[in-house]
Short mmCIF file of C-alpha atoms and ligand atoms in Angstrom, two decimals:
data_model
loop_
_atom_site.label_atom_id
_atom_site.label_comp_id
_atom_site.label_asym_id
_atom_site.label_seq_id
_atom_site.Cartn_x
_atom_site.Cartn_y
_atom_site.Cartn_z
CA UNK A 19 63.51 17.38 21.31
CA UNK A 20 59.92 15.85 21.10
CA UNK A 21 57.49 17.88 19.18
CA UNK A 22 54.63 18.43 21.29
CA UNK A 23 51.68 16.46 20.01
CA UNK A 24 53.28 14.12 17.77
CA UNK A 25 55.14 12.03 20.39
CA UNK A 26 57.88 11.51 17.98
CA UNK A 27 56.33 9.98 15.96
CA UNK A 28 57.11 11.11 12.29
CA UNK A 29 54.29 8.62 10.43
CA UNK A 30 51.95 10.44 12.03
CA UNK A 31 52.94 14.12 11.15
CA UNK A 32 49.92 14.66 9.01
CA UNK A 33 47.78 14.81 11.68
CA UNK A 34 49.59 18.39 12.92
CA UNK A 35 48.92 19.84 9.47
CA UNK A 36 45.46 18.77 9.31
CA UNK A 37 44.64 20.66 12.10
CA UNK A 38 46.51 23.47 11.36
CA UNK A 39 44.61 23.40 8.12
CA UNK A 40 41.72 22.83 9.77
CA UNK A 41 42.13 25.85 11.80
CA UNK A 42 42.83 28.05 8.56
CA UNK A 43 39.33 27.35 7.78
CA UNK A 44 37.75 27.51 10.60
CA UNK A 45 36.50 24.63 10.86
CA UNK A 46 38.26 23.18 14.14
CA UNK A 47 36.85 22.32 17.03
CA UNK A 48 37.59 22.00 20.85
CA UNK A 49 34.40 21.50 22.59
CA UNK A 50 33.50 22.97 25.95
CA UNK A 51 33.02 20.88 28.47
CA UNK A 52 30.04 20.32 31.03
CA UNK A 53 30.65 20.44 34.12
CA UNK A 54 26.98 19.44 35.69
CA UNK A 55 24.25 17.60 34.93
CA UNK A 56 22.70 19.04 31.59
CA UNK A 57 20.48 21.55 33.38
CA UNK A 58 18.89 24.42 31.62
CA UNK A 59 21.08 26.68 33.16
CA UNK A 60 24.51 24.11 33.44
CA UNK A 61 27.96 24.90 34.54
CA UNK A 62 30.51 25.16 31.47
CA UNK A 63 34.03 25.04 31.38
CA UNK A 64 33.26 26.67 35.46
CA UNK A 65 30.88 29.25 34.68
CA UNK A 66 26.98 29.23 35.19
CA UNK A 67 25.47 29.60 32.09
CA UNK A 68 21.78 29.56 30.55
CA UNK A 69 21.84 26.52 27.98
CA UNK A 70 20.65 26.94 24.49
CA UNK A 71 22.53 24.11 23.44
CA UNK A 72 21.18 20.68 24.43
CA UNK A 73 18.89 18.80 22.64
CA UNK A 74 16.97 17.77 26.61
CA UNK A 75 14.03 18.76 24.51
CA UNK A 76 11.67 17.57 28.09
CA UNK A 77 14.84 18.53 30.72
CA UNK A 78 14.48 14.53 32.08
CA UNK A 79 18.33 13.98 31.77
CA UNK A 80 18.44 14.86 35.40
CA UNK A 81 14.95 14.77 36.59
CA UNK A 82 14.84 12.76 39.98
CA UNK A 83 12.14 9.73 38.68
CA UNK A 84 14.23 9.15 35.01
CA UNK A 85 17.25 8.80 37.74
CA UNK A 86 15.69 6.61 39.95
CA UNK A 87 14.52 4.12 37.01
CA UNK A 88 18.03 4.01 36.03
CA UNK A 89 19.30 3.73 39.78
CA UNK A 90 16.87 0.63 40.05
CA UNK A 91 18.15 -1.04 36.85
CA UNK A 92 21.72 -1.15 37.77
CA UNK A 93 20.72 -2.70 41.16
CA UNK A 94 19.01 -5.09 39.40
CA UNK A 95 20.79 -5.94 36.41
CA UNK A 96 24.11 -4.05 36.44
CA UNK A 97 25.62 -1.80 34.57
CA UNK A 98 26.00 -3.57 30.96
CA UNK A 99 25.05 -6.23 28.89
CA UNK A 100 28.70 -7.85 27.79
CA UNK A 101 27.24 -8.91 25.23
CA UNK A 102 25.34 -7.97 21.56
CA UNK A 103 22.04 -8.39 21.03
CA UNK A 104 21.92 -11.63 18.91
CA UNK A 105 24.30 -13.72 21.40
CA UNK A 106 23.31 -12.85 24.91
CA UNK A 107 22.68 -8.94 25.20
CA UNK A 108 18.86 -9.41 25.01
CA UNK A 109 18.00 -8.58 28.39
CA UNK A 110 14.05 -8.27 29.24
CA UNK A 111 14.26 -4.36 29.51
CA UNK A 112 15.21 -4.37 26.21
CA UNK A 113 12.41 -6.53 24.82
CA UNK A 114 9.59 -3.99 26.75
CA UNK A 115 11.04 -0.84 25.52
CA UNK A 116 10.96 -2.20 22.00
CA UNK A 117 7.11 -3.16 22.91
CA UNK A 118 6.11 0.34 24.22
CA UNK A 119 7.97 1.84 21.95
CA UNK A 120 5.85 0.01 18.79
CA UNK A 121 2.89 1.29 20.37
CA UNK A 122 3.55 4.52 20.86
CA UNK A 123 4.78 5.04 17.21
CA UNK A 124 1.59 2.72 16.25
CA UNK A 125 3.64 -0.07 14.79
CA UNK A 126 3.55 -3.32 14.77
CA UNK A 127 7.29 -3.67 16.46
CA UNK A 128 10.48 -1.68 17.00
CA UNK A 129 14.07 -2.21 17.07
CA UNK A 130 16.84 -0.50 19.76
CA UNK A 131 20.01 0.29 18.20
CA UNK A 132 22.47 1.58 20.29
CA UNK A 133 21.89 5.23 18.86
CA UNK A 134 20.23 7.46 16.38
CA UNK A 135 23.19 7.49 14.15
CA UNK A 136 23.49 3.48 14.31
CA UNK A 137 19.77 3.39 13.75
CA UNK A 138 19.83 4.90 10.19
CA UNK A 139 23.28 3.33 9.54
CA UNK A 140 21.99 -0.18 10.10
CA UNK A 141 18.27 0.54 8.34
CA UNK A 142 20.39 2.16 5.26
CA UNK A 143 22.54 -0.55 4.60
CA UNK A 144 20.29 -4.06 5.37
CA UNK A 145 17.42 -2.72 2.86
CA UNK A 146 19.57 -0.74 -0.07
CA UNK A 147 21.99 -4.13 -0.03
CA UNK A 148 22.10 -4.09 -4.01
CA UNK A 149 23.19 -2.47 -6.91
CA UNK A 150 18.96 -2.84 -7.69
CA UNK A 151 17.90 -0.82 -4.89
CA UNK A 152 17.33 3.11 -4.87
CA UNK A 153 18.00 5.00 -1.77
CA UNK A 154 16.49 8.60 -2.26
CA UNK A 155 17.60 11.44 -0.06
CA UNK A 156 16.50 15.09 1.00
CA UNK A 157 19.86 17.51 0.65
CA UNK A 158 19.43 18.33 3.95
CA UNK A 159 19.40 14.83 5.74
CA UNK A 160 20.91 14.09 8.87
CA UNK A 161 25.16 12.83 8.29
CA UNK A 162 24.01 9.47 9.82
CA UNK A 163 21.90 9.16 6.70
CA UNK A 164 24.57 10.15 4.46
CA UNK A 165 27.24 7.88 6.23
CA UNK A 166 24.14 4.57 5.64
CA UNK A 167 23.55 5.58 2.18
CA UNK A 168 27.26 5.30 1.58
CA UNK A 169 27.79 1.71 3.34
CA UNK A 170 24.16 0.66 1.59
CA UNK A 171 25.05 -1.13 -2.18
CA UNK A 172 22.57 1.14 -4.01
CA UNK A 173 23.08 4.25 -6.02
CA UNK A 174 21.14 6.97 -4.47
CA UNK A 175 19.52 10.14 -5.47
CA UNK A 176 19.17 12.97 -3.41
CA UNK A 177 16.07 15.45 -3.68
CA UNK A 178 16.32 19.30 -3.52
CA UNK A 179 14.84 20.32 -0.07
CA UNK A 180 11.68 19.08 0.84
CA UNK A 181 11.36 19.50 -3.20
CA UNK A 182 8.66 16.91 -3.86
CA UNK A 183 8.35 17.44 -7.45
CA UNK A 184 11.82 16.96 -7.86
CA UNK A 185 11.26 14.06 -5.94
CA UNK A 186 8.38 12.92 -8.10
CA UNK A 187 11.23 13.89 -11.01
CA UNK A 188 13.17 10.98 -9.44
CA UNK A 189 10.85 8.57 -9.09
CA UNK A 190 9.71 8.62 -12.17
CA UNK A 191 13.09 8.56 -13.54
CA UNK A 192 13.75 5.04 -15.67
CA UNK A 193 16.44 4.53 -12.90
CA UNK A 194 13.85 4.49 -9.87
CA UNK A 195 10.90 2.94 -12.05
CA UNK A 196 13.12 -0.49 -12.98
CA UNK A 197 14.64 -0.40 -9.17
CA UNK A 198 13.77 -3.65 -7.03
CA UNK A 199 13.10 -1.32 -3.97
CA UNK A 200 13.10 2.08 -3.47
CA UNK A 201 13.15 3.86 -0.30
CA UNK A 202 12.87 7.69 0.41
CA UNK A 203 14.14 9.38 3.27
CA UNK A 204 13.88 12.22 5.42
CA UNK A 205 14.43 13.89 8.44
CA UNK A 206 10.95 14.60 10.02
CA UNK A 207 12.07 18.01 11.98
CA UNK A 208 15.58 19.04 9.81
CA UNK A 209 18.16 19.44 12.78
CA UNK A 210 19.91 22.95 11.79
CA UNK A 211 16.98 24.62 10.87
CA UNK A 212 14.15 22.98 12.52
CA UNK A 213 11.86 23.22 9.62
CA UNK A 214 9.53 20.19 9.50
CA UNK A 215 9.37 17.70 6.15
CA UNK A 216 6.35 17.43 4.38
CA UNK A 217 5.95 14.22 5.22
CA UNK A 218 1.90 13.81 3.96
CA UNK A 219 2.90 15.17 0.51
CA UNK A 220 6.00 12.76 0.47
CA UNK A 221 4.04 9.56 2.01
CA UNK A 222 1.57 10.38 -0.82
CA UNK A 223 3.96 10.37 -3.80
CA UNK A 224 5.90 7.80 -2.70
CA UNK A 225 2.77 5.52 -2.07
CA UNK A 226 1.97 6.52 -5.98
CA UNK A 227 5.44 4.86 -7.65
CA UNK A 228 5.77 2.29 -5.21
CA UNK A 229 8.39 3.90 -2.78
CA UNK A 230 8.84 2.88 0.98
CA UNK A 231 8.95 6.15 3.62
CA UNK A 232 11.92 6.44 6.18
CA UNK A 233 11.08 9.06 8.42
CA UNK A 234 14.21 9.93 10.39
CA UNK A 235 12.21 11.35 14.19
CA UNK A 236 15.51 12.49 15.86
CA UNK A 237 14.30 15.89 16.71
CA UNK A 238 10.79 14.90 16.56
CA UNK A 239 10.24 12.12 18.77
CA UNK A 240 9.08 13.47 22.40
CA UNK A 241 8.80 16.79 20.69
CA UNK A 242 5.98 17.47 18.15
CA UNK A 243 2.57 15.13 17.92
CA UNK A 244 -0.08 14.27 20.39
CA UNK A 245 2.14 13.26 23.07
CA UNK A 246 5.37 13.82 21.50
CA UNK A 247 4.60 10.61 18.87
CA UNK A 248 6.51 12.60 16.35
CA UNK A 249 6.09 13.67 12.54
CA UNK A 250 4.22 10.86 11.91
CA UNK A 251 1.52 11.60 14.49
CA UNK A 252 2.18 15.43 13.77
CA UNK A 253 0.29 14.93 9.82
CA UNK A 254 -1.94 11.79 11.30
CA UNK A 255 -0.02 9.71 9.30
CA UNK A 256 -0.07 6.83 11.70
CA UNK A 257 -0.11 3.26 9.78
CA UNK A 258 1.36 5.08 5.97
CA UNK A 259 4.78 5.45 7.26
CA UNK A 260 6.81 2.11 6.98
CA UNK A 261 9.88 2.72 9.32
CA UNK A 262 10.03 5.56 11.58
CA UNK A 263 13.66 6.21 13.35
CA UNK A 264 13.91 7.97 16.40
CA UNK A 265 16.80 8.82 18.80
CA UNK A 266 16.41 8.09 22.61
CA UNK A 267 19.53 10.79 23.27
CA UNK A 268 17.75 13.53 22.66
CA UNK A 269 14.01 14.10 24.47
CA UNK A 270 14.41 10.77 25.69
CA UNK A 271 17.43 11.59 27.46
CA UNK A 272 19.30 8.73 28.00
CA UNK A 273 21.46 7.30 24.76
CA UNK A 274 19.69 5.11 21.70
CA UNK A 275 18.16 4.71 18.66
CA UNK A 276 15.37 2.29 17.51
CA UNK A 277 13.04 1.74 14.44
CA UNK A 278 9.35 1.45 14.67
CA UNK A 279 7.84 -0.71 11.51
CA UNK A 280 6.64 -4.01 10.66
CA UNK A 281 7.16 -7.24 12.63
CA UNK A 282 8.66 -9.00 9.21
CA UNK A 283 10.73 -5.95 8.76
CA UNK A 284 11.92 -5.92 12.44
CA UNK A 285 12.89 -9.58 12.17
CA UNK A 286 15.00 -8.91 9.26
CA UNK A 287 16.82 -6.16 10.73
CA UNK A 288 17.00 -8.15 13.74
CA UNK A 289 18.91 -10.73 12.14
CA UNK A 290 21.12 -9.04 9.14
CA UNK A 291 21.56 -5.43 10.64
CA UNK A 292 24.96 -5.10 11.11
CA UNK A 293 25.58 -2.84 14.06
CA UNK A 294 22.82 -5.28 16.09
CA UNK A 295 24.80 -8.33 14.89
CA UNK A 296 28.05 -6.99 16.28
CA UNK A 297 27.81 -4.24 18.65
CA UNK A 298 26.61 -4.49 22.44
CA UNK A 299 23.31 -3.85 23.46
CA UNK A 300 22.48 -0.70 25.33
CA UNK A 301 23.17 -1.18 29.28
CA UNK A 302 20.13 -2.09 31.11
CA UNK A 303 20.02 1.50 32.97
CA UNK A 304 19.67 3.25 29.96
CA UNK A 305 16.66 1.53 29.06
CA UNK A 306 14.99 1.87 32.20
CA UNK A 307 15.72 5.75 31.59
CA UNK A 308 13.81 6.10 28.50
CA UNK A 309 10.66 3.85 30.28
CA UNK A 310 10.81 6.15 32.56
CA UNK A 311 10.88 9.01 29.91
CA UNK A 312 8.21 7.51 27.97
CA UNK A 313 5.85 6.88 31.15
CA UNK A 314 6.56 10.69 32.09
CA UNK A 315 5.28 11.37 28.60
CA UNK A 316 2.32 9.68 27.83
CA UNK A 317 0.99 10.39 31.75
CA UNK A 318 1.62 14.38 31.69
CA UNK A 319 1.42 16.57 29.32
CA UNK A 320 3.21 19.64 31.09
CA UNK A 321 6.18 18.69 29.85
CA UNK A 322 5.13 19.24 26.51
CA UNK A 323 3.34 22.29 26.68
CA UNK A 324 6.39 24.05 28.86
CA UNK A 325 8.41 23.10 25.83
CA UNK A 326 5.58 25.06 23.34
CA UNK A 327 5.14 27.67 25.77
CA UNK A 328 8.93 28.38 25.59
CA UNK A 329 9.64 27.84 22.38
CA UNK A 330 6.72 30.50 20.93
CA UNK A 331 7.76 32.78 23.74
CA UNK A 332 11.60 32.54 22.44
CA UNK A 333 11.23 32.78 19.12
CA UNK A 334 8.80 36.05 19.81
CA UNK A 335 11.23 37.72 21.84
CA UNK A 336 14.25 36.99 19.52
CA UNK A 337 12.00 38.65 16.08
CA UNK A 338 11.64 41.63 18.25
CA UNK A 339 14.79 42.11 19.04
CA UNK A 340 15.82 42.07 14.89
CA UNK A 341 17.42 38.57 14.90
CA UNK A 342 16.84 36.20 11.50
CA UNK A 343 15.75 33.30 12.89
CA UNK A 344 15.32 31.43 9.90
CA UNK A 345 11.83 28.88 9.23
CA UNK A 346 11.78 27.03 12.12
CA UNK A 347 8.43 25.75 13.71
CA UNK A 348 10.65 23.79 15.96
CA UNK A 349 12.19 24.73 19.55
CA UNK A 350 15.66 24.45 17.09
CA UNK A 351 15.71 28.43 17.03
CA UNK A 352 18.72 29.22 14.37
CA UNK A 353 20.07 32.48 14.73
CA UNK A 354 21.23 33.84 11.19
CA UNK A 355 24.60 35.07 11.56
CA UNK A 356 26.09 34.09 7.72
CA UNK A 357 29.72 34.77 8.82
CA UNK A 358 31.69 32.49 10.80
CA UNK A 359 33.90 34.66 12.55
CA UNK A 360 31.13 36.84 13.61
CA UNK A 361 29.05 33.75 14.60
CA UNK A 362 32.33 32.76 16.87
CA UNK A 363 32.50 36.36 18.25
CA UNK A 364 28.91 36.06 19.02
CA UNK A 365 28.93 33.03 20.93
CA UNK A 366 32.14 33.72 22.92
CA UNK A 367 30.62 37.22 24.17
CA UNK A 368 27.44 35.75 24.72
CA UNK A 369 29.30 33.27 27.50
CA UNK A 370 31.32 36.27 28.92
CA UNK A 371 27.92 37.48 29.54
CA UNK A 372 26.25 33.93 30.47
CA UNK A 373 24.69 32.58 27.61
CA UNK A 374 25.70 29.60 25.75
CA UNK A 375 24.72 28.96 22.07
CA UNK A 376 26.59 27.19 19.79
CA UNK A 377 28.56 28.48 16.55
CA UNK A 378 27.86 26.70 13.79
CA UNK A 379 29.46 26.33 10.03
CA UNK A 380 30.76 24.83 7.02
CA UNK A 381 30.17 21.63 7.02
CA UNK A 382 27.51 21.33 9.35
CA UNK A 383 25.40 24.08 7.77
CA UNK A 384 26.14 24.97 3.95
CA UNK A 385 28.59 28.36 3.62
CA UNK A 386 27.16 31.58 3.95
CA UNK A 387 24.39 30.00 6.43
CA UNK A 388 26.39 30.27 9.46
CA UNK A 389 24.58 30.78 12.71
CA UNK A 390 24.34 30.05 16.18
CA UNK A 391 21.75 27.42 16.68
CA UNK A 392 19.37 27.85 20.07
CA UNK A 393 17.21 25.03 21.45
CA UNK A 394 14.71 25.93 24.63
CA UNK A 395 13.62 22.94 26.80
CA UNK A 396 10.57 22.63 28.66
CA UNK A 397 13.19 23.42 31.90
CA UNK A 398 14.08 26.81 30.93
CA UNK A 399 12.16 29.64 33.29
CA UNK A 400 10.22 32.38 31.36
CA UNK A 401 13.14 34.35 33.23
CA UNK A 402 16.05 32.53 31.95
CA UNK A 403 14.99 33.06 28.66
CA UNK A 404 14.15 36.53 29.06
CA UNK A 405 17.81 36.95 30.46
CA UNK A 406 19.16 35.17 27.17
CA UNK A 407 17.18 37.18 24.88
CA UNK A 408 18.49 40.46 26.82
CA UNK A 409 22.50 39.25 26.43
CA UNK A 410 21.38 38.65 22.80
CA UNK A 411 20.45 41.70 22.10
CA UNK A 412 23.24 43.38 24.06
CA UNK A 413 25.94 41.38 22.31
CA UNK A 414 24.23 41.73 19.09
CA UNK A 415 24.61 45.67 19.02
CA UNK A 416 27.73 45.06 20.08
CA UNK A 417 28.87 43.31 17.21
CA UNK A 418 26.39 44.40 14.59
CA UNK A 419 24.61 41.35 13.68
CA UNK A 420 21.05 43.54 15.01
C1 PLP B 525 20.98 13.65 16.49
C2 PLP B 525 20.51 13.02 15.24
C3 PLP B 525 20.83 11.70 14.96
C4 PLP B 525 21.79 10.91 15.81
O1 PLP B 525 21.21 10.46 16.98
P1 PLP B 525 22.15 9.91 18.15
O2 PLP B 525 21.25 9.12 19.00
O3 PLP B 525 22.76 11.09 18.83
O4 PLP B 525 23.19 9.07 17.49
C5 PLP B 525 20.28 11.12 13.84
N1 PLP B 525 19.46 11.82 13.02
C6 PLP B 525 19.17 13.11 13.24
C7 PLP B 525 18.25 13.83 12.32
C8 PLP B 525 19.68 13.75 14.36
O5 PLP B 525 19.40 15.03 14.58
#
C-alpha cells in the first residue's frame, strides 16, 4: 500500500515528519483560500467575510480604472515579457514606471524588481559583495532583508529595535569604522506591528560615520506621506535617503518591487543585480496597473484619507472594547493575543461569525507576542468595521482575551 502523501517514495519520508513536527509546534500552515477579487469584504474558503487581512492598503486591486490599464496593456503588449530585463524584457512600460516612480520618491532614478522581497534581495547582495562591507540591521527587519543580508559577502550587525544608540554603538565599533561601505537598514513602517522607524534620527547618525540609509517602504509606500510618498516624505527627508525600496503588491496592488536612488547607483544594480540579470521582467499588465495606481494617487486624495479615516476610527473602537493593540500608528492594527492557541481560537470563531484576521506566531512574530494582525483599507465601510469590531468583542468574551 502507498502511503498517502509520500507517493512511495521512501527518500522523501522526511518531509511527513517535518510536518508532523511542524504541527507539534504550531507552526503549520494551510492557507485559506480567496475565492473573489480581494474586496474588503471577500469570499473565503465560500463564506462572505469582512477582510482584515490584505495589505490593498487603497482597495485598487479590483477597482474598475487599475483593471482597465491592465486590460489595455495585454491588448497591446500581451501578457509577458519572455524575457529578463538585460536581454529583451525591457519593454517601454517598464522604462516609464521606473521614471514616475523616481519622481515620486524624489530620486534621481528607480529600479523594478519583480517584487518587494527580490528588491531587498538584489540591493543586499550587489552593495555588501565583500568581506569589507558592513550591512547593519534593525531586529525587526522584514525576512527579505534577512534572506539579502545572508546571500550579501559582508558580516552584518543587527541593531536592537529602532535602538539608535545601539546603532551609534555599532558604528562606532572598530569593525564598522575600518569597513569600505556600510549600509543601514530598516523597515520604514515595521510589518507586524506597524510602528514607524525613526528614520530622521537614523539618516542623521548614519550621515555622521559615513553610513548609507536603506529604507525598506513596503508598508509605507501609498500609505503614509503627502500623497502616500512614504517614510521618507513622512519625516521630509526627501534627497538624505540614498535607496528607498518599496513593494508595488501591496497599496500598489498589482505585484513588484523597485528601488528609488541615484542614477550611478541604478546603473549598477541594473547591470550586477542578480535577480534583474536572470529573472523575467514583470508582464507588461502589471505595470500598467501600478500607473494606473500611481495616477489614482497623486490625482485624489480620497483614497488616502478613507484609509486615515478608517484606520483612527478602528483602532478607537478596538481600545474601547479592551483589546491591546500594541504601538501602531499604522492601519497594521495588531491585536495582542500572546498565546497561539488562543490566537487560533480567536481567528477561527471570528470567521464562524464573519470576520477574517489572521493568526499569527513564532516565527513570524517573536514567542509570547502572538496576535492576530488587522489591516483596514480605504474600501472598508464605517459599517463593516463597526460589524468587525462588534464580532471582536463578542468572540473576545467568549474566549477571554477582553
Ligand atoms: C511585504 C514586504 C516585502 C515583500 O514584498 P513583496 O512585493 O510581497 O515581495 C518586503 N519588505 C517588507 C517590509 C514587507 O512588508
Amino acid at each position: 500500500m502507498l502511503k498517502e502523501g509520500t507517493m512511495g517514495f521512501e527518500t522523501l519520508k522526511f518531509a511527513g515528519e517535518e510536518v508532523a513536527a511542524l504541527k507539534k509546534e504550531n507552526r503549520f500552515l494551510r492557507p485559506r483560500v480567496l475565492e473573489s477579487a480581494q474586496e474588503p469584504v471577500s469570499v473565503i474558503d465560500g463564506k462572505k467575510v469582512v477582510n482584515l487581512t490584505s495589505n490593498n492598503y487603497l482597495a485598487l486591486a479590483n477597482d474598475p480604472k487599475v483593471k482597465k490599464a491592465a486590460i489595455e496593456a495585454i491588448e497591446k503588449y500581451g501578457v509577458g515579457s519572455a524575457a529578463v530585463r538585460t536581454i529583451i524584457g525591457t519593454m517601454s512600460l517598464h522604462k516609464e514606471l521606473e521614471e514616475k516612480f523616481a519622481a515620486f520618491k524624489h530620486a534621481e532614478a528607480s529600479i523594478l524588481f519583480q517584487s518587494g522581497f527580490t528588491s531587498n534581495v538584489a540591493v543586499c547582495q550587489s552593495l555588501m559583495s565583500t568581506d569589507q562591507d558592513l550591512l547593519i540591521s534593525d531586529e525587526l527587519n522584514h525576512a527579505s532583508i534577512i534572506d539579502g543580508a545572508r546571500l550579501a559577502r559582508s558580516p552584518r550587525k543587527i541593531y536592537r529595535h529602532k535602538d539608535v544608540k545601539h546603532l551609534t554603538e555599532i558604528l562606532e565599533s572598530p569593525e564598522a569604522r575600518k569597513a569600505r561601505r556600510k549600509m543601514v537598514v530598516t523597515d520604514g513602517v515595521f510589518s507586524m506591528d506597524g510602528d514607524v522607524a525613526n528614520l530622521d534620527e537614523i539618516v542623521d547618525v548614519c550621515h555622521r560615520y559615513g553610513a548609507f540609509v536603506m529604507v525598506d517602504d513596503a508598508h509605507a509606500s501609498g500609505v503614509i506621506g503627502k500623497e502616500g510618498r512614504g517614510t521618507v516624505s513622512h519625516f521630509g527627508l526627501d534627497g538624505k535617503v540614498e535607496i528607498q525600496i518599496g513593494t508595488l503588491s501591496k497599496a500598489f496592488a498589482a505585484v513588484g518591487g523597485y528601488a528609488a536612488t541615484t542614477r550611478d547607483l541604478r546603473d549598477y544594480l541594473g547591470s550586477v543585480a542578480r535577480p534583474f540579470l536572470f529573472s523575467s521582467s514583470q508582464p507588461p499588465s502589471v505595470a500598467a496597473s501600478c500607473l494606473a495606481v500611481l495616477d489614482i494617487l497623486l490625482s485624489d486624495p480620497s483614497y488616502l484619507k478613507r484609509l486615515w479615516d478608517n484606520t483612527a476610527f478602528f483602532k478607537e473602537e478596538m481600545k474601547k472594547a479592551g483589546f491591546d493593540t500594541g504601538e501602531s500608528v499604522t492601519p497594521i492594527t495588531p491585536v495582542m493575543i500572546g498565546d497561539m492557541d488562543k490566537a487560533k481560537a480567536l481567528s477561527a470563531r471570528l470567521f464562524d461569525e464573519g470576520v477574517f484576521a489572521l493568526p499569527l506566531g513564532f516565527p513570524t512574530v517573536p514567542k509570547g507576542k502572538e496576535r492576530l494582525r488587522t489591516i483596514v483599507t480605504a474600501g472598508h465601510t464605517v459599517k463593516d468595521l463597526e460589524f468587525a469590531v462588534e464580532k471582536f468583542r463578542k468572540c473576545g468574551k467568549e474566549l477571554g482575551v477582553i
